[in-house]
Tab-separated table of C-alpha atoms and ligand atoms in Angstrom:
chain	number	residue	atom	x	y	z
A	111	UNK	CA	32.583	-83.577	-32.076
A	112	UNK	CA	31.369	-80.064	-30.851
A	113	UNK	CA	29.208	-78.188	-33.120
A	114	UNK	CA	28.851	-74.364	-33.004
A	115	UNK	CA	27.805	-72.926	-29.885
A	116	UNK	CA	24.124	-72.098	-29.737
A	117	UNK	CA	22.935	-68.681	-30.687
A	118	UNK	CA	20.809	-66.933	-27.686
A	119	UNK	CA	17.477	-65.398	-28.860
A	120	UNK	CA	16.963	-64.390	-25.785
A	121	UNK	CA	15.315	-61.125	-25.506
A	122	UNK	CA	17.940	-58.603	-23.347
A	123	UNK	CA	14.698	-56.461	-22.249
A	124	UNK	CA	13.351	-59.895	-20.556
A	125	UNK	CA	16.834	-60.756	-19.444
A	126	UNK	CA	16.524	-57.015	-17.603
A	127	UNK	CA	12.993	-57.583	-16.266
A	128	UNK	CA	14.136	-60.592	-14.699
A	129	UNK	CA	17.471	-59.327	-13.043
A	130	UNK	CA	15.339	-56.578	-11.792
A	131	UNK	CA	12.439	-58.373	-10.814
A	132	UNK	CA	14.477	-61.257	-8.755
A	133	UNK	CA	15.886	-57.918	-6.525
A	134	UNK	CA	12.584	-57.367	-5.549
A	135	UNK	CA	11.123	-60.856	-5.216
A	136	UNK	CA	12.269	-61.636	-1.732
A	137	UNK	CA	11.498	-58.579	0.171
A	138	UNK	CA	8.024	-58.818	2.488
A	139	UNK	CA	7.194	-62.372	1.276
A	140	UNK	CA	5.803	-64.798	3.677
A	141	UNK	CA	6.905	-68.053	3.058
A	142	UNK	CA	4.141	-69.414	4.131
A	143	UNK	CA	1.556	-68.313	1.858
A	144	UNK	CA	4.194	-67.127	-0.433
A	145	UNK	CA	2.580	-63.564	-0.711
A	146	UNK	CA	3.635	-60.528	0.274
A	147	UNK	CA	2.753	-58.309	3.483
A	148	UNK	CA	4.375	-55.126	2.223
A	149	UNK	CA	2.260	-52.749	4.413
A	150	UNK	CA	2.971	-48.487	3.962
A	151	UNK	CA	5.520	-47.629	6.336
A	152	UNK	CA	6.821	-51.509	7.296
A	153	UNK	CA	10.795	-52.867	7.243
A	154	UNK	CA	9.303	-54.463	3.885
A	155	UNK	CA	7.772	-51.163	2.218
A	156	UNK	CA	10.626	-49.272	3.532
A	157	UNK	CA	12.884	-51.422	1.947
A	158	UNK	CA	11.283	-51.439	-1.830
A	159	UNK	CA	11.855	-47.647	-1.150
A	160	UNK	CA	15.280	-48.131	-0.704
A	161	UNK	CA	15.525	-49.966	-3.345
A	162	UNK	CA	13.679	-47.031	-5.586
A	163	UNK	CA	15.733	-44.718	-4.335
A	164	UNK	CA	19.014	-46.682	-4.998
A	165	UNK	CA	17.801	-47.608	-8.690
A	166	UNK	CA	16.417	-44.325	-9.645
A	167	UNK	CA	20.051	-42.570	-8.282
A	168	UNK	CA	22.091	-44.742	-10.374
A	169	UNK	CA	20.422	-44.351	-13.425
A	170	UNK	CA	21.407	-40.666	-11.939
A	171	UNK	CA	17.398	-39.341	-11.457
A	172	UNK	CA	16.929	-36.910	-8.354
A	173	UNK	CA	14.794	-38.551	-5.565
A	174	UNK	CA	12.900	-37.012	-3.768
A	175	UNK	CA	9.848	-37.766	-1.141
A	176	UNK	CA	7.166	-35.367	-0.761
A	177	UNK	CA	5.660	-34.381	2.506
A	178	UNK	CA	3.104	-37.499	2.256
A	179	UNK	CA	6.010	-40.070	1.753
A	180	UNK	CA	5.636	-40.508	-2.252
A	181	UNK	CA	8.619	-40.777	-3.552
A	182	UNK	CA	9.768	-38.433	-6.625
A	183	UNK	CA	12.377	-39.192	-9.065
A	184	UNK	CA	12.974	-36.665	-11.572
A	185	UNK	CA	14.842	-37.226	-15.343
A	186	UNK	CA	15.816	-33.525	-16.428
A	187	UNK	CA	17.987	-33.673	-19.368
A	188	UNK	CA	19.858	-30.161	-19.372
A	189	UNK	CA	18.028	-27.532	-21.116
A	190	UNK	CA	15.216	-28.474	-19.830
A	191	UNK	CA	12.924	-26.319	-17.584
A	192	UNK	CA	13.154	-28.330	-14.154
A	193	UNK	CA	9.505	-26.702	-13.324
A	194	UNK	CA	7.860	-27.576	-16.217
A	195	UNK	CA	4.880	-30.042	-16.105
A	196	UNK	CA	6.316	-33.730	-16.454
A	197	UNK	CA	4.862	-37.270	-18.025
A	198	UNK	CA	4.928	-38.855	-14.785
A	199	UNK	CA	4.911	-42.770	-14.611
A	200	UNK	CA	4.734	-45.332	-11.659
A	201	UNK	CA	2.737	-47.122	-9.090
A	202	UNK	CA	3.239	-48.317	-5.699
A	203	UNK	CA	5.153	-50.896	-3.686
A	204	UNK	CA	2.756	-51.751	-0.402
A	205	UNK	CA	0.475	-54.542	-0.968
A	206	UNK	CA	-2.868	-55.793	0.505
A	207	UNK	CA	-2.395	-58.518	3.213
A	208	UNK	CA	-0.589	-61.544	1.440
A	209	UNK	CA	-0.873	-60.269	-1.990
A	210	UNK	CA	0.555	-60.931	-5.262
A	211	UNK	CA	4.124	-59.446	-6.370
A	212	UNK	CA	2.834	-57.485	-9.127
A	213	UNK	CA	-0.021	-55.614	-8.383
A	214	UNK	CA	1.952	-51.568	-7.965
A	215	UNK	CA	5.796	-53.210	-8.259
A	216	UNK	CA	5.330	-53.961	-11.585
A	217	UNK	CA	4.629	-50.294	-12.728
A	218	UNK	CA	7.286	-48.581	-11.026
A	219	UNK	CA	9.863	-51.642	-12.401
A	220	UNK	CA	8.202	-50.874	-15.416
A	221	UNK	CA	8.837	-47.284	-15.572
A	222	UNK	CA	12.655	-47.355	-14.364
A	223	UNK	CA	13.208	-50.019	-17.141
A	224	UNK	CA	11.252	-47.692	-19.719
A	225	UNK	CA	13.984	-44.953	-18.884
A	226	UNK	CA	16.879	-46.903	-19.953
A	227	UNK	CA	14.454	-47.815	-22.893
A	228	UNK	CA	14.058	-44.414	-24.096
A	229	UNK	CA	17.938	-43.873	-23.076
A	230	UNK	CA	19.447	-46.761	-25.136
A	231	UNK	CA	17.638	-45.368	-28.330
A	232	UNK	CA	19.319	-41.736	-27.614
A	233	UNK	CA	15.727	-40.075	-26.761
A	234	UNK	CA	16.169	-37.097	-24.753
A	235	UNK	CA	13.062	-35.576	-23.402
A	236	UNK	CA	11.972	-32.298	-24.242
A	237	UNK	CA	10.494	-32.152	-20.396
A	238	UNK	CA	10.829	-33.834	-17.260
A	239	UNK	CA	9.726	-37.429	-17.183
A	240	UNK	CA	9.357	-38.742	-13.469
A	241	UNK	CA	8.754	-41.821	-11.712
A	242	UNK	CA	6.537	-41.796	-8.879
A	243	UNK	CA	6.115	-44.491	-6.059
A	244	UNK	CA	3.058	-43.709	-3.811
A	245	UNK	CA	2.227	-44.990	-0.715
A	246	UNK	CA	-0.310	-46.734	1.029
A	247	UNK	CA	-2.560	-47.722	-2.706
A	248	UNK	CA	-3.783	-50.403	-1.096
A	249	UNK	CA	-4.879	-48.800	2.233
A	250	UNK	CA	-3.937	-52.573	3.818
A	251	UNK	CA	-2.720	-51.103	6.982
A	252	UNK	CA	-4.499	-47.863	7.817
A	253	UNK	CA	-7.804	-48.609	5.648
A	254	UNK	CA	-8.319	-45.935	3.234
A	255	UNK	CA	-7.219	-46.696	-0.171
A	256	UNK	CA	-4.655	-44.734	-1.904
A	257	UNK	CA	-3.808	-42.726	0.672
A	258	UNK	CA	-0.452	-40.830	-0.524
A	259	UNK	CA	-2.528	-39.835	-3.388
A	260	UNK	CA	-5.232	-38.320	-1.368
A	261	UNK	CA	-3.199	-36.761	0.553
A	262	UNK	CA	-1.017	-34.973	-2.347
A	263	UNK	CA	-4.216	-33.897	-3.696
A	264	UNK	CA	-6.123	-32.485	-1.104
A	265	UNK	CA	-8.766	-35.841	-1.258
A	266	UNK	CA	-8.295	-36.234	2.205
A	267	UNK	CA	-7.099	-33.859	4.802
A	268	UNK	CA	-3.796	-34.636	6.921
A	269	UNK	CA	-5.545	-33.683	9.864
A	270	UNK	CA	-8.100	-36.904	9.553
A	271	UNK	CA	-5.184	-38.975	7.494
A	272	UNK	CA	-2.592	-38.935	10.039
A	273	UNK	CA	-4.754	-40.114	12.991
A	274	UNK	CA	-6.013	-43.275	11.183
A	275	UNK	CA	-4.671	-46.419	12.386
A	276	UNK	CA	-3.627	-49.660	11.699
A	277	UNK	CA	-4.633	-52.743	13.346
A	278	UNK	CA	-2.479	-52.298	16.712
A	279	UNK	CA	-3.688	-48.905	17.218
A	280	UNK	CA	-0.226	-47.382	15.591
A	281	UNK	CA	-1.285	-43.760	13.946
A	282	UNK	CA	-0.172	-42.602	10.286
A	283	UNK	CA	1.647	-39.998	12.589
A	284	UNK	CA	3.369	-42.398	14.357
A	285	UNK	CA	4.378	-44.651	11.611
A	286	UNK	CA	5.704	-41.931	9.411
A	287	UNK	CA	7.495	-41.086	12.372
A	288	UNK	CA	8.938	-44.194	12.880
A	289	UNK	CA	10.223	-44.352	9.193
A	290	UNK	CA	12.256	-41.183	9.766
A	291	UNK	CA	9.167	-39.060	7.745
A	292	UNK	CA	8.278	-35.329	9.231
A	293	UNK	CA	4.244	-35.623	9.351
A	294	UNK	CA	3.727	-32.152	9.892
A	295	UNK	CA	4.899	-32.281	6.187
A	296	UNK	CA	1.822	-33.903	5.166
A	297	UNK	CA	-0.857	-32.402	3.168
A	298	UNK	CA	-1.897	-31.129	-0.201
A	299	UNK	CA	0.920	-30.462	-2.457
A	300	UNK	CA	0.094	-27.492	-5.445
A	301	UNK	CA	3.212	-27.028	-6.340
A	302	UNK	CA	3.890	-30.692	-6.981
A	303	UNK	CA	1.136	-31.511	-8.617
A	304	UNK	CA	1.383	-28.372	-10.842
A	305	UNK	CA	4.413	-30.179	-11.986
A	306	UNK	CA	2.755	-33.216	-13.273
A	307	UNK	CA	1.359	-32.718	-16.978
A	308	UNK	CA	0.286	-36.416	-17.572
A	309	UNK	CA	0.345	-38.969	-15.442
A	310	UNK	CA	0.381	-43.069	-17.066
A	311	UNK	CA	0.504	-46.079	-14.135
A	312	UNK	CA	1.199	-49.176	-16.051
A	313	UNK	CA	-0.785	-52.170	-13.848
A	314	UNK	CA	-0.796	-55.859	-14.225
A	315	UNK	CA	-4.165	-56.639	-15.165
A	316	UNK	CA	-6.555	-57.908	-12.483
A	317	UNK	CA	-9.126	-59.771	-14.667
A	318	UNK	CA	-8.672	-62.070	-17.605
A	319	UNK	CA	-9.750	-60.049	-20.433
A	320	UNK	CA	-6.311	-59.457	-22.382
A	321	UNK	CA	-5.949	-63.401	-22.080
A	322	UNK	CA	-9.022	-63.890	-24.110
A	323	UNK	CA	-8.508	-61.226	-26.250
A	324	UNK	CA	-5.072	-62.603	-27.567
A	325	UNK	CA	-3.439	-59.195	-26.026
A	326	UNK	CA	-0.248	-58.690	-24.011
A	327	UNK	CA	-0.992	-55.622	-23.127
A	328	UNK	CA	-4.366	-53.141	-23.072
A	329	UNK	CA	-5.280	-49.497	-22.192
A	330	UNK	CA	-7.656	-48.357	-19.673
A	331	UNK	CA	-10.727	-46.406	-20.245
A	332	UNK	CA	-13.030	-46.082	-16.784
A	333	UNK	CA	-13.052	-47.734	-13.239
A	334	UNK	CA	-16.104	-48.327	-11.527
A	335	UNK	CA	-17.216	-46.413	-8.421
A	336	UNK	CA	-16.357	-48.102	-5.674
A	337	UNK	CA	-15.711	-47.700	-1.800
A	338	UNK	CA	-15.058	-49.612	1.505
A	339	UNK	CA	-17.816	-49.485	4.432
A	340	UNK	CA	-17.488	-50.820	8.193
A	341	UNK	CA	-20.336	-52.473	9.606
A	342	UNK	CA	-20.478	-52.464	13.264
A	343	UNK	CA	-22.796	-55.170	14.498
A	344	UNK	CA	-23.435	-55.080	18.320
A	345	UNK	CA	-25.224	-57.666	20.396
A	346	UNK	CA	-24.778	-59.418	23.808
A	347	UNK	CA	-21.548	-61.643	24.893
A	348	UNK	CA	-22.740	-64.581	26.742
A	349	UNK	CA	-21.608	-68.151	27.336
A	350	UNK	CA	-21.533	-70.483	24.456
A	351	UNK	CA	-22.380	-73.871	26.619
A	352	UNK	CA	-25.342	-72.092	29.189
A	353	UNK	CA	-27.209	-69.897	27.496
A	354	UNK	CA	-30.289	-70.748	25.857
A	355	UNK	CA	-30.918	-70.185	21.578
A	356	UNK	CA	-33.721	-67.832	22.884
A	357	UNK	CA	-31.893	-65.873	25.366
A	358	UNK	CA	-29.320	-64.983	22.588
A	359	UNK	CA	-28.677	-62.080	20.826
A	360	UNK	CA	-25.410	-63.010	18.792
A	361	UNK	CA	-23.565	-60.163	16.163
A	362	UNK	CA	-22.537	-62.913	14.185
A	363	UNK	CA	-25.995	-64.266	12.776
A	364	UNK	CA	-26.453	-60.557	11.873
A	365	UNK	CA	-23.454	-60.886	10.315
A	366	UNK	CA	-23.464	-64.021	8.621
A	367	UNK	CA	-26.824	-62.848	7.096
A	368	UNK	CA	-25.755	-59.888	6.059
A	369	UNK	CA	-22.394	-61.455	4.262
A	370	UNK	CA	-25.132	-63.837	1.705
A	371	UNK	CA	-27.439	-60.616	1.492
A	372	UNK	CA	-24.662	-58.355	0.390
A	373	UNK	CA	-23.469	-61.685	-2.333
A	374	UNK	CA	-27.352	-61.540	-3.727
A	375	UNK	CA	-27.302	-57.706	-3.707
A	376	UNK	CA	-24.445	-57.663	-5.636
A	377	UNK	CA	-25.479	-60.732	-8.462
A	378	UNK	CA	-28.682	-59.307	-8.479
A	379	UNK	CA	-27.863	-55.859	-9.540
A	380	UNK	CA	-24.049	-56.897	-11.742
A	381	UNK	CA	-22.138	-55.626	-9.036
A	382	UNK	CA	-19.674	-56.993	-7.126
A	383	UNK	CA	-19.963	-57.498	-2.797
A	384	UNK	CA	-17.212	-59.104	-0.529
A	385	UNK	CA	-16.532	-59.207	2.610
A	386	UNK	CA	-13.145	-60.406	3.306
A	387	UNK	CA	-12.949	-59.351	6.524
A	388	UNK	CA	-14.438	-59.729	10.123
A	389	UNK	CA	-12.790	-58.520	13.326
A	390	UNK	CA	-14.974	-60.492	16.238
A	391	UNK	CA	-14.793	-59.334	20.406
A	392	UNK	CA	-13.968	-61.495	21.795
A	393	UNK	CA	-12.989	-63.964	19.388
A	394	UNK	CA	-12.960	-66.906	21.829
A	395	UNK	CA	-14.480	-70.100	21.029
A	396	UNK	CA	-16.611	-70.479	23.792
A	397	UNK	CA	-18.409	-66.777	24.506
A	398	UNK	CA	-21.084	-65.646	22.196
A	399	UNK	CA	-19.365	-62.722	20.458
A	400	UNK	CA	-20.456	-59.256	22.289
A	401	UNK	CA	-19.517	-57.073	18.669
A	402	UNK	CA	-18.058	-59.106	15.342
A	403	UNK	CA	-16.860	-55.629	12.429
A	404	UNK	CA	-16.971	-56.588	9.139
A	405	UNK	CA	-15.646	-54.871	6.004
A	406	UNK	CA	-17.868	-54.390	2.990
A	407	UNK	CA	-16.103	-53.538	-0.654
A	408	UNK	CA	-18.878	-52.517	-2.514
A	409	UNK	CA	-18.304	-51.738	-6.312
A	410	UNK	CA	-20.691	-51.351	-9.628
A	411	UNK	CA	-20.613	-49.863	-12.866
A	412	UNK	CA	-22.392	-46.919	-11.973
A	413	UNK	CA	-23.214	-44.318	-8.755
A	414	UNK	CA	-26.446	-45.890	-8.883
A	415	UNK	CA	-26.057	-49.299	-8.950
A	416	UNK	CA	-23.604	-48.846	-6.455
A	417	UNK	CA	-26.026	-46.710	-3.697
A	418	UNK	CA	-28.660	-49.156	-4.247
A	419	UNK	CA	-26.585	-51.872	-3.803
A	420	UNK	CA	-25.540	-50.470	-0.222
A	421	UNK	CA	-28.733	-49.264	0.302
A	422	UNK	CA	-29.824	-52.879	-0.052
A	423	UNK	CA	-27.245	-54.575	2.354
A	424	UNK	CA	-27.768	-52.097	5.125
A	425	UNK	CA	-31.402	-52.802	4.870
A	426	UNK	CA	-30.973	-56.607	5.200
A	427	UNK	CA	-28.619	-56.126	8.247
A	428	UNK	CA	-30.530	-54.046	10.204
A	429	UNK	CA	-33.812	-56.007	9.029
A	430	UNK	CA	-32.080	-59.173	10.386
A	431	UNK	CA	-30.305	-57.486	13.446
A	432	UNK	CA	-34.403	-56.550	14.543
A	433	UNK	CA	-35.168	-60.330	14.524
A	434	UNK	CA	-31.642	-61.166	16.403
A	435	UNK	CA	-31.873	-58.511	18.798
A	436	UNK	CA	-28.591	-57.021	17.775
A	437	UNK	CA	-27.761	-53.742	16.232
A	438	UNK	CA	-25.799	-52.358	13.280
A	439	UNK	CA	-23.949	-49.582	12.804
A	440	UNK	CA	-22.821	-48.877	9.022
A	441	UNK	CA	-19.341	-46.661	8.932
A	442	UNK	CA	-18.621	-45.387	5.522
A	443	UNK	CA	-14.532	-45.747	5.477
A	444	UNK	CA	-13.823	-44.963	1.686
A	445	UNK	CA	-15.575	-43.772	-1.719
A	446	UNK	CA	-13.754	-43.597	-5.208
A	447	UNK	CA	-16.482	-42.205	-7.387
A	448	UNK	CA	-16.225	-43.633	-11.001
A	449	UNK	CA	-12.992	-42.583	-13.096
A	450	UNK	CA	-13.388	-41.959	-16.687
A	451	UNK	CA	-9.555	-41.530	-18.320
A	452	UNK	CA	-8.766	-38.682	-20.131
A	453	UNK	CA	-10.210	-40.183	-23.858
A	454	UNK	CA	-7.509	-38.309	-26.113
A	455	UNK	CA	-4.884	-39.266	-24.059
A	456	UNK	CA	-5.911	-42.878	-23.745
A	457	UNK	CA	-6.317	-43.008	-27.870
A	458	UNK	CA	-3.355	-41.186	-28.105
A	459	UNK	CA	-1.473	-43.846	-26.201
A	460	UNK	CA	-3.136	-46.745	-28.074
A	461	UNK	CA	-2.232	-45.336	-31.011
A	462	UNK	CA	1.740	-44.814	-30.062
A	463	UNK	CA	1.697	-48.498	-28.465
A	464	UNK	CA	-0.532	-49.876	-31.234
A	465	UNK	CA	1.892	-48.719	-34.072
A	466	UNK	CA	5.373	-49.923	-32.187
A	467	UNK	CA	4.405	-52.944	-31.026
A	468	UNK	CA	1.512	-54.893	-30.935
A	469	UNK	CA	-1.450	-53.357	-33.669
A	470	UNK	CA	-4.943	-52.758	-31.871
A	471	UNK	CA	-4.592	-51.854	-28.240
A	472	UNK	CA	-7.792	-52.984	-26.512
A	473	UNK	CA	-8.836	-50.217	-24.021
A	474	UNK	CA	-10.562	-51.805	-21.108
A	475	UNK	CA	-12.848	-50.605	-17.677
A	476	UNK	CA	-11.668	-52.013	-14.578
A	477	UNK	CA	-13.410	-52.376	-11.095
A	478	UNK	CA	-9.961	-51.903	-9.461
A	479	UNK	CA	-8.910	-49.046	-7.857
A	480	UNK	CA	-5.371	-46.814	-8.234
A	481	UNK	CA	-3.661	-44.077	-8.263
A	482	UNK	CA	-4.327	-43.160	-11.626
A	483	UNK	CA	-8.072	-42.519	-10.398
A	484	UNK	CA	-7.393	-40.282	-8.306
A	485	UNK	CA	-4.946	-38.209	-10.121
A	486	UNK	CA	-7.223	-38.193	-12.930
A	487	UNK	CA	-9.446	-35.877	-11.388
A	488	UNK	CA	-6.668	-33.361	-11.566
A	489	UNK	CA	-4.460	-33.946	-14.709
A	490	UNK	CA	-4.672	-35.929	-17.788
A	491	UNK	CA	-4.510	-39.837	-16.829
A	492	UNK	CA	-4.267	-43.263	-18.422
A	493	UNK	CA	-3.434	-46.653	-17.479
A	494	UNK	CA	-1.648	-49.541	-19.269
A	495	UNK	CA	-2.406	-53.270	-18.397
A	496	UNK	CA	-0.301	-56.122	-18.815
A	497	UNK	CA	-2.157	-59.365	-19.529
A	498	UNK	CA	-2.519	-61.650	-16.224
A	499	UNK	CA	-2.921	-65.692	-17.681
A	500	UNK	CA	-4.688	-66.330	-14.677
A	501	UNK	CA	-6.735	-63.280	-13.935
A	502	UNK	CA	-6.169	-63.581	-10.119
A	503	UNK	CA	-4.977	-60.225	-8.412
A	504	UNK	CA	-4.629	-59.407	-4.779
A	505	UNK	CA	-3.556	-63.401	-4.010
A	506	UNK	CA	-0.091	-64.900	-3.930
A	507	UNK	CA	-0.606	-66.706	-7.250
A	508	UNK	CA	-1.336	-62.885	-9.393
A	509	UNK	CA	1.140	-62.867	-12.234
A	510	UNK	CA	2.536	-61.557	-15.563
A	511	UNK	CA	4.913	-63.453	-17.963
A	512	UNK	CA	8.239	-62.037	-18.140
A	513	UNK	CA	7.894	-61.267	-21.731
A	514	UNK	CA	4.242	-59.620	-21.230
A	515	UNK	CA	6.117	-57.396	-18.612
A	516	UNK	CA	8.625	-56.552	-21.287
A	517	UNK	CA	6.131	-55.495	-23.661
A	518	UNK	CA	4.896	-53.742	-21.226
A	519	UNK	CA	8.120	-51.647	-20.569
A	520	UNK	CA	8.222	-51.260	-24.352
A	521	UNK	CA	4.740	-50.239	-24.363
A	522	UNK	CA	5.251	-47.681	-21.675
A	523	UNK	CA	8.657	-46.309	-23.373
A	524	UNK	CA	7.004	-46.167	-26.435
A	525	UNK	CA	3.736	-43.493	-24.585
A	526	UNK	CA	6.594	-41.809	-23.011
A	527	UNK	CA	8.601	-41.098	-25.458
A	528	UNK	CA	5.380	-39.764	-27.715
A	529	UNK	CA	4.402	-37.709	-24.287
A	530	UNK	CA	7.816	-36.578	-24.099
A	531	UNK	CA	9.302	-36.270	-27.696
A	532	UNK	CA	9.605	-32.587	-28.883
B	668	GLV	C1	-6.972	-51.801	-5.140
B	668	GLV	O1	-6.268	-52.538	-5.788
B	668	GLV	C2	-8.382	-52.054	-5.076
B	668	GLV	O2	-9.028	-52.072	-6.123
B	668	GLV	O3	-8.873	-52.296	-3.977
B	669	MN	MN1	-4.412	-53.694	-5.566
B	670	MN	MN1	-2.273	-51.478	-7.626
């Protein structure tokens, strides 16, 4: 005998997240690592942006790109001023060199989803709500972090953005180029950023505090100063089997030095110091290197934690490149000076989330850099996280639950629609 057929519980929002989700999942994923190399400008990026574009049209929202690539897509319900300042939501799709899925995707998959949200229940917007994809967040190919933002906001000029370059010598110029983009177009952008009242990026987390704290989903409140410094160290290229430990004067030591210098800086002061990555000339087994780059991410909870604690590396690599007869170069390649969100705003959006969904919103600092920083130093800001069960960001194994990303969308409809509402 057959008994009744089993009632679904499932949750149609989750149901939606994962349809959504499993269009993105294979694009720019090495199978090897099983993260993703979704660099600014690549077949992959380009392809997310396609993707955007397609999603954002059918839900019938006007695309647009901007002269710095971001990509625009506007909700205007008639009767409603098409210049007036919008609640802009979204993130980005490029990723850091085999990164997780979530870390930008999940904001702008976030925000499309939170439209239909807000549509299902019948809420028209009294002004424009847009979703935003910017490009280059992660500054993965061409270095400096958050680049489409920077550029839309006059942080960095087009001039010195355009000739940066990734790691085969191929411009910003060139690359925009080759993705069909006008970079003569690039630049600061007034007019549309005149036309964004409020901006909210919903992020997966990138830390573990929302798992101990029993909390799908949090609100931002700072992010550390931060920035991204090249250390050149030069020495003398030489044969590895005939020349004598004396006669050497070898980058590397300099470097190697300076790597566990820049890990006790950063313990010894709270802060955090990596370097995740060396570029070495020659890079042949057998030849003492002539010049080994490395990359230092420097962050800290304050300006001055953070000088001291690159005061403090630069002085151990060029105290240690004396004794090695090498020499070091330091190459500042980024700063993001500390971001404190727009406090009304962020309580505001607590409070919205807080009463639909889940009671007390913990608002939490982050040491991770976005978009949202840098717009905040031009229009109101905040930043929703969804909780992360394993904390890990920026590696293949970064993710969210599929019902913590649709709290998340319900989260973010539920700040738009009290941003929005009449
Ligand atoms: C971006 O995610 C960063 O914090 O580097
Ligand atoms: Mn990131
Ligand atoms: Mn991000």
């Amino acid at each position: 005998m057959t008994g009744p057929a089993p009632v679904s519980t499932a949750d149609p929002l989750v149901e939606r997240f994962r349809a959504m989700w499993a269009q993105l999942a294979g694009i720019g994923r090495d199978p090897g690592t099983g993260g993703y190399l979704r660099y600014a400008w690549s077949a992959a990026e380009l392809t997310c942006r396609e993707w955007f574009t397609a999603e954002a049209r059918r839900r019938g929202l006007a695309v647009r790109p901007d002269g710095n690539g971001n990509l625009w897509a506007d909700w205007i319900p008639s009767g409603v001023d098409p210049t007036s300042p919008a609640v802009v939501t979204g993130s980005h799709f490029d990723s850091v060199p085999h990164g997780g899925g979530y870390d930008g995707p999940l904001g702008i998959v976030s925000a499309l989803l939170a439209v239909d949200e807000l549509r299902e229940r019948g809420f028209t917007p009294a002004r424009p709500v847009t979703v935003a994809a910017f490009v280059e967040e992660e500054g993965g190919r061409f270095g400096l972090a958050c680049l489409g933002s920077r550029l839309l906001t006059g942080g960095v000029s087009a001039q010195y953005a355009l000739a940066l370059t990734d790691s085969d010598g191929v411009t910003v110029a060139e690359a925009m180029q080759a993705a069909g983009a006008d970079p003569a177009a690039a630049g600061p952008d007034p007019d549309r950023l005149a036309r964004v009242g409020v901006f909210v990026e919903l992020h997966v987390e990138q830390g573990r505090a929302l798992v101990d704290l029993g909390a799908p989903v949090g609100v931002a409140s700072m992010i550390w100063p931060h920035g991204r410094w090249r250390l050149e160290f030069t020495g003398a290229g030489d044969h590895a089997g005939t020349t004598r430990m004396v006669d050497r004067r070898d980058p590397m030591l300099t470097c190697a030095h300076t790597v566990l210098a820049a890990d006790a800086q950063a313990r010894r002061l709270g802060a955090h110091a990596t370097i995740g990555r060396v570029a070495v000339r020659p890079n042949a087994t057998n030849a003492i290197p002539a010049q080994v780059h490395a990359w230092l991410d420097a962050r800290a909870a304050d300006d001055t934690a953070l000088t001291t604690l690159v005061e403090a590396v630069g002085a151990e690599a060029a105290a240690r490149a004396q004794a090695d007869g090498t020499s070091v170069a330091v190459v500042r390649e980024s700063d993001s000076p500390p971001v404190a969100f727009d406090p009304d705003l962020t309580d505001r959006i607590a409070t919205a989330v807080g009463a639909q969904l889940t009671g007390a919103v913990p608002v939490l600092p982050t040491a991770a850099g976005h978009d949202a920083g840098v717009l905040a130093g031009h229009v109101p800001t905040a930043m929703i996280f969804v909780r992360n069960p394993t904390g890990v960001s920026h590696a293949p194994t970064e993710h969210a639950t599929d019902d913590d990303c649709a709290t998340g969308v319900r989260a973010l409809a539920a700040a738009l629609a009290d941003l929005a509402g009449r």
